[in-house]
Amino acid sequence: MRVADFAVAATPESIVTIGLGSCVAITLHDAVAGIGGLAHVLLPSEAMSRERENRAKFAGTAVPLLIEQMQARGARLPRMQAKLAGGASMFASLIATQGLQMGERNVMAARAALQVAGIPLVGQDVGGDFGRSVYFTIADGLMRVRSVRRGEIIV
């Protein structure tokens, strides 16, 4: 999957996105229905882009998009749980220390969107100054996060 993209799948499939820097991967999972979704979010808000048609691009619109697409396949909102990965400050040393880095803003926006939707955040691997790739297995809801810096961790 690419930046500003999303996918919804059912067991036994997996969804993969690579190259998360300041971007955030948001995964939603309904274990009972065996359905999951992943969005590779680029920006925290629509106000930061001229092109606003792509709902997967922004945290606040990606979460409702995933919910809609998962519900269309039989998932139920009360059973959904979320995990996050990414939101790194890739070039922190090159940017003034005032204000939040883009990665931090993406993480905050993703958490806020999940809160508005009433979906509990049950795991995360966010922040730092290194990139990640996410391998989300629908059957068990595990999010494997790989990076050169730390290898693989399971969230």
GROMACS .gro file of C-alpha atoms in nm:
model
  155
    1MET     CA    1   0.000   0.000   0.000
    2ARG     CA    2   0.114   0.353  -0.075
    3VAL     CA    3   0.108   0.682   0.115
    4ALA     CA    4  -0.245   0.827   0.153
    5ASP     CA    5  -0.398   0.489   0.074
    6PHE     CA    6  -0.611   0.239   0.262
    7ALA     CA    7  -0.721  -0.123   0.244
    8VAL     CA    8  -0.978  -0.343   0.413
    9ALA     CA    9  -0.943  -0.721   0.419
   10ALA     CA   10  -1.081  -1.032   0.583
   11THR     CA   11  -0.911  -1.334   0.739
   12PRO     CA   12  -0.671  -1.486   0.631
   13GLU     CA   13  -0.533  -1.186   0.441
   14SER     CA   14  -0.270  -0.936   0.556
   15ILE     CA   15  -0.223  -0.569   0.475
   16VAL     CA   16   0.124  -0.420   0.435
   17THR     CA   17   0.249  -0.065   0.414
   18ILE     CA   18   0.613   0.034   0.396
   19GLY     CA   19   0.805   0.355   0.438
   20LEU     CA   20   0.632   0.517   0.734
   21GLY     CA   21   0.831   0.819   0.842
   22SER     CA   22   0.620   1.101   0.980
   23CYS     CA   23   0.314   0.925   0.834
   24VAL     CA   24   0.096   0.715   1.061
   25ALA     CA   25  -0.051   0.372   0.998
   26ILE     CA   26  -0.392   0.336   1.161
   27THR     CA   27  -0.521  -0.021   1.190
   28LEU     CA   28  -0.874  -0.116   1.291
   29HIS     CA   29  -0.971  -0.473   1.373
   30ASP     CA   30  -1.294  -0.658   1.447
   31ALA     CA   31  -1.181  -0.998   1.573
   32VAL     CA   32  -1.532  -1.148   1.575
   33ALA     CA   33  -1.599  -1.063   1.209
   34GLY     CA   34  -1.238  -1.133   1.107
   35ILE     CA   35  -1.215  -0.798   0.929
   36GLY     CA   36  -0.942  -0.536   0.948
   37GLY     CA   37  -0.841  -0.215   0.782
   38LEU     CA   38  -0.528  -0.005   0.752
   39ALA     CA   39  -0.484   0.356   0.642
   40HIS     CA   40  -0.144   0.513   0.564
   41VAL     CA   41  -0.215   0.871   0.674
   42LEU     CA   42   0.001   1.152   0.537
   43LEU     CA   43  -0.129   1.465   0.711
   44PRO     CA   44  -0.307   1.551   1.036
   45SER     CA   45  -0.574   1.773   0.880
   46GLU     CA   46  -0.738   1.867   0.553
   47ALA     CA   47  -0.636   2.229   0.610
   48MET     CA   48  -0.278   2.131   0.524
   49SER     CA   49  -0.351   2.029   0.166
   50ARG     CA   50  -0.508   2.173  -0.147
   51GLU     CA   51  -0.617   1.826  -0.258
   52ARG     CA   52  -0.879   1.711  -0.008
   53GLU     CA   53  -1.068   1.447  -0.205
   54ASN     CA   54  -0.860   1.151  -0.084
   55ARG     CA   55  -1.009   1.057   0.255
   56ALA     CA   56  -0.721   0.820   0.335
   57LYS     CA   57  -0.478   1.112   0.333
   58PHE     CA   58  -0.592   1.267   0.665
   59ALA     CA   59  -0.640   1.111   1.008
   60GLY     CA   60  -0.976   1.274   1.069
   61THR     CA   61  -1.126   1.137   0.748
   62ALA     CA   62  -0.934   0.807   0.725
   63VAL     CA   63  -1.085   0.666   1.046
   64PRO     CA   64  -1.448   0.715   0.933
   65LEU     CA   65  -1.352   0.578   0.589
   66LEU     CA   66  -1.210   0.260   0.744
   67ILE     CA   67  -1.517   0.222   0.967
   68GLU     CA   68  -1.755   0.256   0.669
   69GLN     CA   69  -1.562   0.011   0.455
   70MET     CA   70  -1.527  -0.243   0.736
   71GLN     CA   71  -1.896  -0.219   0.829
   72ALA     CA   72  -1.988  -0.279   0.464
   73ARG     CA   73  -1.807  -0.614   0.497
   74GLY     CA   74  -1.977  -0.710   0.824
   75ALA     CA   75  -1.764  -0.553   1.098
   76ARG     CA   76  -1.934  -0.378   1.388
   77LEU     CA   77  -1.810  -0.053   1.543
   78PRO     CA   78  -1.850  -0.162   1.909
   79ARG     CA   79  -1.607  -0.450   1.849
   80MET     CA   80  -1.337  -0.250   1.671
   81GLN     CA   81  -0.997  -0.188   1.825
   82ALA     CA   82  -0.716   0.028   1.692
   83LYS     CA   83  -0.338   0.029   1.677
   84LEU     CA   84  -0.100   0.298   1.552
   85ALA     CA   85   0.253   0.297   1.411
   86GLY     CA   86   0.480   0.567   1.270
   87GLY     CA   87   0.471   0.936   1.346
   88ALA     CA   88   0.848   0.970   1.356
   89SER     CA   89   1.038   1.298   1.357
   90MET     CA   90   1.263   1.204   1.068
   91PHE     CA   91   1.447   1.533   1.036
   92ALA     CA   92   1.417   1.673   1.386
   93SER     CA   93   1.776   1.799   1.386
   94LEU     CA   94   1.708   2.008   1.074
   95ILE     CA   95   1.391   2.173   1.199
   96ALA     CA   96   1.355   2.444   1.461
   97THR     CA   97   1.256   2.310   1.802
   98GLN     CA   98   0.949   2.530   1.825
   99GLY     CA   99   0.616   2.352   1.791
  100LEU     CA  100   0.527   1.994   1.717
  101GLN     CA  101   0.690   1.792   1.443
  102MET     CA  102   0.466   1.656   1.165
  103GLY     CA  103   0.493   1.302   1.302
  104GLU     CA  104   0.371   1.411   1.646
  105ARG     CA  105   0.085   1.602   1.487
  106ASN     CA  106  -0.016   1.297   1.285
  107VAL     CA  107  -0.019   1.079   1.598
  108MET     CA  108  -0.226   1.333   1.791
  109ALA     CA  109  -0.475   1.364   1.503
  110ALA     CA  110  -0.506   0.985   1.474
  111ARG     CA  111  -0.571   0.950   1.848
  112ALA     CA  112  -0.831   1.228   1.833
  113ALA     CA  113  -1.010   1.064   1.537
  114LEU     CA  114  -1.022   0.732   1.720
  115GLN     CA  115  -1.157   0.902   2.030
  116VAL     CA  116  -1.433   1.075   1.831
  117ALA     CA  117  -1.527   0.737   1.679
  118GLY     CA  118  -1.523   0.569   2.021
  119ILE     CA  119  -1.262   0.311   1.919
  120PRO     CA  120  -1.014   0.206   2.188
  121LEU     CA  121  -0.643   0.235   2.110
  122VAL     CA  122  -0.498  -0.097   2.228
  123GLY     CA  123  -0.142  -0.075   2.097
  124GLN     CA  124   0.107   0.158   1.936
  125ASP     CA  125   0.464   0.202   1.821
  126VAL     CA  126   0.501   0.573   1.750
  127GLY     CA  127   0.756   0.854   1.762
  128GLY     CA  128   1.131   0.827   1.750
  129ASP     CA  129   1.346   0.933   1.458
  130PHE     CA  130   1.336   0.626   1.237
  131GLY     CA  131   1.116   0.480   0.967
  132ARG     CA  132   0.895   0.176   0.996
  133SER     CA  133   0.700  -0.073   0.789
  134VAL     CA  134   0.377  -0.237   0.906
  135TYR     CA  135   0.255  -0.592   0.843
  136PHE     CA  136  -0.102  -0.627   0.975
  137THR     CA  137  -0.241  -0.981   0.997
  138ILE     CA  138  -0.620  -0.988   0.996
  139ALA     CA  139  -0.657  -1.339   1.143
  140ASP     CA  140  -0.496  -1.250   1.476
  141GLY     CA  141  -0.503  -0.867   1.467
  142LEU     CA  142  -0.128  -0.849   1.519
  143MET     CA  143   0.064  -0.555   1.382
  144ARG     CA  144   0.426  -0.641   1.312
  145VAL     CA  145   0.634  -0.325   1.296
  146ARG     CA  146   0.973  -0.354   1.130
  147SER     CA  147   1.254  -0.102   1.129
  148VAL     CA  148   1.624  -0.111   1.053
  149ARG     CA  149   1.691   0.038   1.394
  150ARG     CA  150   1.502  -0.218   1.607
  151GLY     CA  151   1.418  -0.512   1.389
  152GLU     CA  152   1.064  -0.642   1.438
  153ILE     CA  153   0.831  -0.577   1.728
  154ILE     CA  154   0.476  -0.703   1.764
  155VAL     CA  155   0.204  -0.464   1.873
   0.00000   0.00000   0.00000
